[in-house]
Coordinates of C-alpha atoms in Angstrom, one line a residue:
M1 CA -8.3 3.9 25.5
G2 CA -9.9 7.3 25.6
A3 CA -13.3 8.7 26.1
G4 CA -16.1 7.0 24.2
G5 CA -14.1 3.9 23.5
A6 CA -11.6 5.6 21.3
L7 CA -8.1 4.1 21.1
V8 CA -5.1 6.4 20.7
L9 CA -1.6 5.3 19.9
T10 CA 1.3 7.7 19.9
H11 CA 4.3 6.9 17.7
R12 CA 7.4 8.9 16.7
F13 CA 8.6 8.1 13.2
G14 CA 12.3 8.2 12.5
L15 CA 14.9 6.3 10.6
D16 CA 16.0 4.5 13.9
S17 CA 12.6 3.2 14.7
D18 CA 11.4 2.9 11.1
P19 CA 14.4 2.2 9.0
Y20 CA 12.4 1.3 5.9
L21 CA 11.6 5.0 5.5
G22 CA 15.2 5.5 4.4
D23 CA 14.3 3.4 1.3
H24 CA 11.2 5.6 0.5
M25 CA 12.5 9.1 0.0
I26 CA 11.2 11.9 -2.2
D27 CA 13.3 15.0 -2.8
G28 CA 15.7 13.8 -0.1
K29 CA 13.0 13.4 2.6
P30 CA 11.7 10.1 4.1
V31 CA 8.0 9.7 3.4
L32 CA 5.7 7.2 5.0
P33 CA 4.2 5.3 2.1
A34 CA 0.4 4.7 1.9
A35 CA 1.2 1.0 1.9
A36 CA 2.9 1.2 5.4
A37 CA 0.0 3.4 6.6
T38 CA -2.3 0.6 5.6
E39 CA -0.4 -1.9 7.8
W40 CA -0.2 0.6 10.7
V41 CA -3.9 1.1 10.7
A42 CA -4.6 -2.6 10.5
Q43 CA -2.2 -3.6 13.3
V44 CA -3.5 -0.9 15.7
V45 CA -7.1 -2.0 15.2
G46 CA -6.2 -5.7 15.4
Q47 CA -4.4 -5.1 18.7
G48 CA -7.1 -2.8 20.0
W49 CA -10.1 -5.1 19.4
P50 CA -9.0 -8.5 20.5
G51 CA -11.3 -11.4 19.7
W52 CA -12.0 -9.8 16.3
Q53 CA -10.3 -10.5 12.9
V54 CA -9.1 -7.8 10.6
A55 CA -10.8 -8.6 7.2
E56 CA -10.0 -5.5 5.1
V57 CA -8.9 -1.9 5.1
Q58 CA -11.3 0.4 3.4
E59 CA -11.1 3.8 1.9
L60 CA -7.6 4.6 3.0
R61 CA -6.9 8.2 1.8
T62 CA -3.7 10.1 1.8
L63 CA -4.6 13.6 3.0
A64 CA -1.3 15.2 3.8
G65 CA 1.0 12.2 4.4
V66 CA 3.9 11.9 6.9
V67 CA 7.0 13.6 5.7
L68 CA 10.2 13.7 7.8
E69 CA 12.7 16.5 7.5
A70 CA 16.2 15.2 6.9
G71 CA 17.6 13.7 10.1
A72 CA 14.5 14.6 12.1
T73 CA 11.7 12.6 13.7
R74 CA 8.0 13.2 13.7
E75 CA 5.4 12.3 16.2
I76 CA 1.9 11.2 15.1
E77 CA -1.2 9.9 16.8
I78 CA -3.3 7.0 15.5
R79 CA -6.8 7.4 16.6
A80 CA -9.3 4.5 16.2
K81 CA -13.0 4.3 17.1
A82 CA -15.7 1.8 16.4
T83 CA -18.7 3.0 14.5
S84 CA -22.3 2.3 15.7
H85 CA -23.6 1.1 12.3
S86 CA -22.0 -2.4 12.0
G87 CA -23.9 -5.5 11.0
P88 CA -24.2 -8.9 12.8
G89 CA -20.8 -10.6 13.2
E90 CA -18.8 -7.6 12.1
Q91 CA -17.9 -4.1 13.0
T92 CA -16.2 -1.1 11.4
V93 CA -13.5 0.9 13.0
T94 CA -12.6 4.4 11.7
V95 CA -8.9 5.4 12.0
D96 CA -7.0 8.6 11.5
I97 CA -3.2 8.9 11.5
A98 CA -3.0 12.5 12.7
D99 CA -0.6 15.3 13.5
P100 CA -1.1 15.8 17.3
T101 CA 0.1 19.4 17.2
R102 CA -2.2 20.7 14.4
K103 CA -4.9 18.0 15.1
A104 CA -5.0 17.5 11.4
P105 CA -5.5 14.0 9.8
L106 CA -2.7 12.8 7.6
Y107 CA -4.2 9.5 6.6
R108 CA -7.8 8.3 7.1
A109 CA -9.3 4.8 6.7
S110 CA -11.8 2.3 8.0
V111 CA -11.1 -1.2 9.1
R112 CA -13.7 -4.0 8.8
L113 CA -13.6 -6.5 11.6
V114 CA -15.3 -9.9 11.6
E115 CA -15.9 -12.6 14.1
H116 CA -15.0 -15.4 11.6
L117 CA -12.5 -14.6 8.8
E118 CA -13.2 -16.2 5.5
A119 CA -11.3 -16.0 2.2
P120 CA -12.7 -13.2 -0.1
V121 CA -14.1 -14.1 -3.5
V122 CA -11.8 -12.2 -6.0
D123 CA -11.7 -12.6 -9.8
V124 CA -8.2 -13.1 -11.1
P125 CA -7.6 -11.2 -14.4
Q126 CA -6.3 -13.1 -17.4
P127 CA -2.6 -12.5 -18.4
I128 CA -2.0 -9.7 -20.9
E129 CA 0.7 -9.1 -23.5
G130 CA 2.7 -5.9 -23.7
L131 CA 6.1 -4.2 -23.3
R132 CA 8.6 -6.2 -21.2
M133 CA 10.8 -4.1 -19.0
D134 CA 13.9 -4.9 -16.9
P135 CA 13.1 -4.4 -13.2
H136 CA 16.6 -3.3 -12.2
Q137 CA 16.8 -0.7 -15.0
T138 CA 13.3 0.5 -14.2
Y139 CA 14.2 1.0 -10.5
E140 CA 17.4 2.8 -11.5
R141 CA 16.0 5.0 -14.2
M142 CA 12.3 5.6 -13.4
L143 CA 11.4 4.9 -9.8
F144 CA 12.6 6.5 -6.5
H145 CA 12.3 3.3 -4.4
T146 CA 15.4 1.6 -3.0
G147 CA 16.4 -1.3 -0.7
R148 CA 13.4 -2.9 0.9
F149 CA 11.0 -1.6 -1.7
R150 CA 12.7 -3.1 -4.7
L151 CA 10.6 -6.2 -4.8
L152 CA 9.8 -6.4 -8.5
T153 CA 11.5 -9.5 -10.0
E154 CA 9.9 -9.4 -13.4
I155 CA 7.9 -6.9 -15.4
A156 CA 6.4 -9.1 -18.0
A157 CA 3.9 -6.8 -19.8
V158 CA 3.1 -3.1 -19.7
A159 CA 0.0 -2.4 -21.8
P160 CA -2.9 0.1 -22.0
A161 CA -5.0 -2.5 -20.0
G162 CA -2.5 -2.7 -17.2
V163 CA 0.7 -4.5 -16.1
D164 CA 1.7 -8.1 -15.4
A165 CA 4.7 -8.5 -13.0
M166 CA 6.3 -10.9 -10.6
V167 CA 7.0 -9.7 -7.0
S168 CA 8.7 -11.0 -3.9
P169 CA 6.9 -10.7 -0.6
S170 CA 8.6 -8.7 2.1
S171 CA 9.5 -9.8 5.7
L172 CA 8.5 -7.9 8.8
P173 CA 11.8 -8.3 10.6
D174 CA 13.6 -6.9 7.6
W175 CA 11.6 -3.7 7.9
I176 CA 11.4 -3.0 11.7
D177 CA 12.9 -4.4 14.8
A178 CA 10.0 -6.7 15.6
E179 CA 8.9 -10.3 15.3
G180 CA 5.7 -11.6 13.8
E181 CA 3.9 -11.5 10.4
W182 CA 2.2 -8.8 8.4
L183 CA -1.6 -8.5 8.3
F184 CA -1.2 -6.8 4.9
D185 CA 2.3 -7.0 3.4
P186 CA 3.1 -3.3 2.8
G187 CA 5.9 -4.3 0.4
L188 CA 3.4 -6.0 -1.9
I189 CA 0.9 -3.1 -1.5
D190 CA 3.6 -0.6 -2.4
V191 CA 4.6 -2.6 -5.5
A192 CA 1.1 -2.1 -6.8
A193 CA 1.6 1.6 -6.4
Q194 CA 4.9 1.3 -8.2
L195 CA 3.2 -0.3 -11.2
A196 CA 0.8 2.7 -11.2
W197 CA 3.9 4.9 -11.4
I198 CA 5.3 2.8 -14.2
W199 CA 2.0 2.7 -16.2
G200 CA 1.5 6.4 -15.8
R201 CA 5.0 7.2 -17.1
T202 CA 4.7 4.8 -20.0
H203 CA 1.2 5.7 -21.1
K204 CA 0.5 9.2 -19.8
Q205 CA 4.0 10.7 -19.6
Q206 CA 3.1 11.4 -15.9
S207 CA 4.1 9.9 -12.6
A208 CA 1.5 8.7 -10.1
L209 CA 1.5 8.7 -6.3
P210 CA -1.2 6.7 -4.4
S211 CA -4.1 8.8 -3.1
R212 CA -6.7 6.2 -2.1
F213 CA -7.0 2.5 -1.6
G214 CA -10.7 1.5 -1.9
R215 CA -10.4 -2.0 -0.5
V216 CA -7.4 -4.0 0.6
L217 CA -8.6 -7.6 1.3
R218 CA -6.9 -10.0 3.6
V219 CA -6.7 -13.7 2.7
P220 CA -6.5 -16.0 5.7
G221 CA -5.2 -19.5 6.3
L222 CA -2.4 -19.8 3.8
P223 CA 1.3 -20.4 4.7
K224 CA 3.7 -17.7 3.9
P225 CA 4.6 -17.8 0.2
Q226 CA 8.0 -19.3 -0.5
G227 CA 8.5 -17.7 -3.9
P228 CA 7.5 -14.7 -6.0
L229 CA 3.9 -13.9 -6.6
S230 CA 2.2 -13.0 -9.9
L231 CA 0.8 -9.5 -9.8
R232 CA -2.1 -8.6 -12.1
F233 CA -2.5 -4.8 -12.2
R234 CA -5.6 -3.7 -14.3
V235 CA -6.5 -0.1 -15.1
K236 CA -10.2 1.0 -14.6
P237 CA -12.1 4.0 -15.9
A238 CA -11.3 7.1 -13.9
D239 CA -13.4 10.1 -12.9
H240 CA -10.9 12.7 -14.4
D241 CA -7.7 12.9 -16.4
Q242 CA -5.4 13.2 -13.4
S243 CA -6.7 10.0 -11.7
L244 CA -5.4 6.5 -12.3
R245 CA -7.8 3.9 -10.9
Y246 CA -6.9 0.2 -10.8
D247 CA -7.3 -3.2 -9.2
A248 CA -4.3 -5.3 -8.2
V249 CA -4.5 -9.0 -7.5
F250 CA -1.6 -11.1 -6.1
V251 CA -1.6 -14.8 -7.0
D252 CA 0.8 -17.6 -6.0
E253 CA 2.2 -20.3 -8.2
E254 CA -0.8 -22.5 -7.4
G255 CA -3.3 -19.9 -8.6
R256 CA -4.4 -18.9 -5.1
V257 CA -5.2 -15.2 -4.4
R258 CA -2.8 -14.0 -1.7
L259 CA -3.8 -10.3 -1.5
A260 CA -6.2 -8.1 -3.4
M261 CA -6.5 -4.3 -3.8
L262 CA -9.7 -3.2 -5.4
D263 CA -10.6 0.3 -6.6
A264 CA -7.2 1.8 -5.7
E265 CA -6.3 5.3 -7.1
S266 CA -3.2 7.2 -7.8
T267 CA -2.9 10.9 -8.8
L268 CA -1.0 11.6 -12.0
S269 CA 1.4 14.5 -12.1
A270 CA 4.0 15.6 -14.7
A271 CA 5.8 17.5 -12.0
L272 CA 6.8 14.2 -10.4
N273 CA 8.7 13.2 -13.5
R274 CA 11.7 15.0 -12.0
I275 CA 12.1 11.9 -9.9
G276 CA 14.0 9.4 -12.1
S277 CA 16.0 10.4 -15.1
E278 CA 14.2 8.6 -17.9
R279 CA 11.7 10.4 -20.1
I280 CA 9.3 8.1 -22.0

C-alpha cells in the first residue's frame, strides 16, 4: 500500500507466467486482451479491499494496451485507489494498468465495491434469426484467436441486430498456474469481443477490437455452469461510423443471467482485415 491508501501491484507479463497470451497474438506479438485486463483489475481490487464484494467493473478503456515483443517479457504496475465520492454501503476504486517506465496508463477502469452483493437486474434479449456460421471455420478463416480463446461452440445467427451464439466458460487453472475461480470469466468476456469482430466483418467489412467496456456486471451465488451458455449480443446506436457499441448477456440453460456486459464498444478498422484470410 502506498501513500494516500493507494495499492500498487507489480507484475511481469510473459508467456511463462501468462501462457494464455500465446493464444492471443496479433501480428506475431502476444497482446493482453481487454477481457483479461478486466479480470486483473477486479482481482487486484478484490484482494486489496477485503470485506468488500466486487460488483462490477466500469468504464474499462484500452488506452495503449499491453503488447509483448516476441520472446520478451513486460513489466506493468496496477495502481488502485478508492475515491472519496462513494455512497452508503458501496465504494468505487479507480485502477490503472500502467507502464512503470513511462508512467503512462495502458488500461484504465473503475471497480464498484459493495458490502452486500446482490444479483443485478438485466433484461435478456429475445432470440434473433440470421446467418448461421460454423465456429471452427470462423476461427480458422476470420479470427486470430487460438487455444484457450476458442470458446464458441455455435454461431446460430448473425444479423443486423446482433449475434446469437453458444459459448463454453473458461477455467482459471487452464489459463494460469493458480487455483480458484474467476470473478469475471475473461474467456466469456473475450467471446463477446469476438462477436463484435465477426459482426463488423460481416456487416461493415471491417474488423473490430475492443476499446471500452461500459459495465461488466458480476452475478453472485450460482454454481459454476456445467454446459455452454447462450450469448445474446445486440448492437446499439453508435456515436460515429468507426464505433461498434453493443450489449452482451450470457444466459444458462435455465434462463438465468450468468454475466452481462452493458454499453461495450469496439473500434472498427479495415486495416485489421489483414488478420484472417476471408473477405466478406
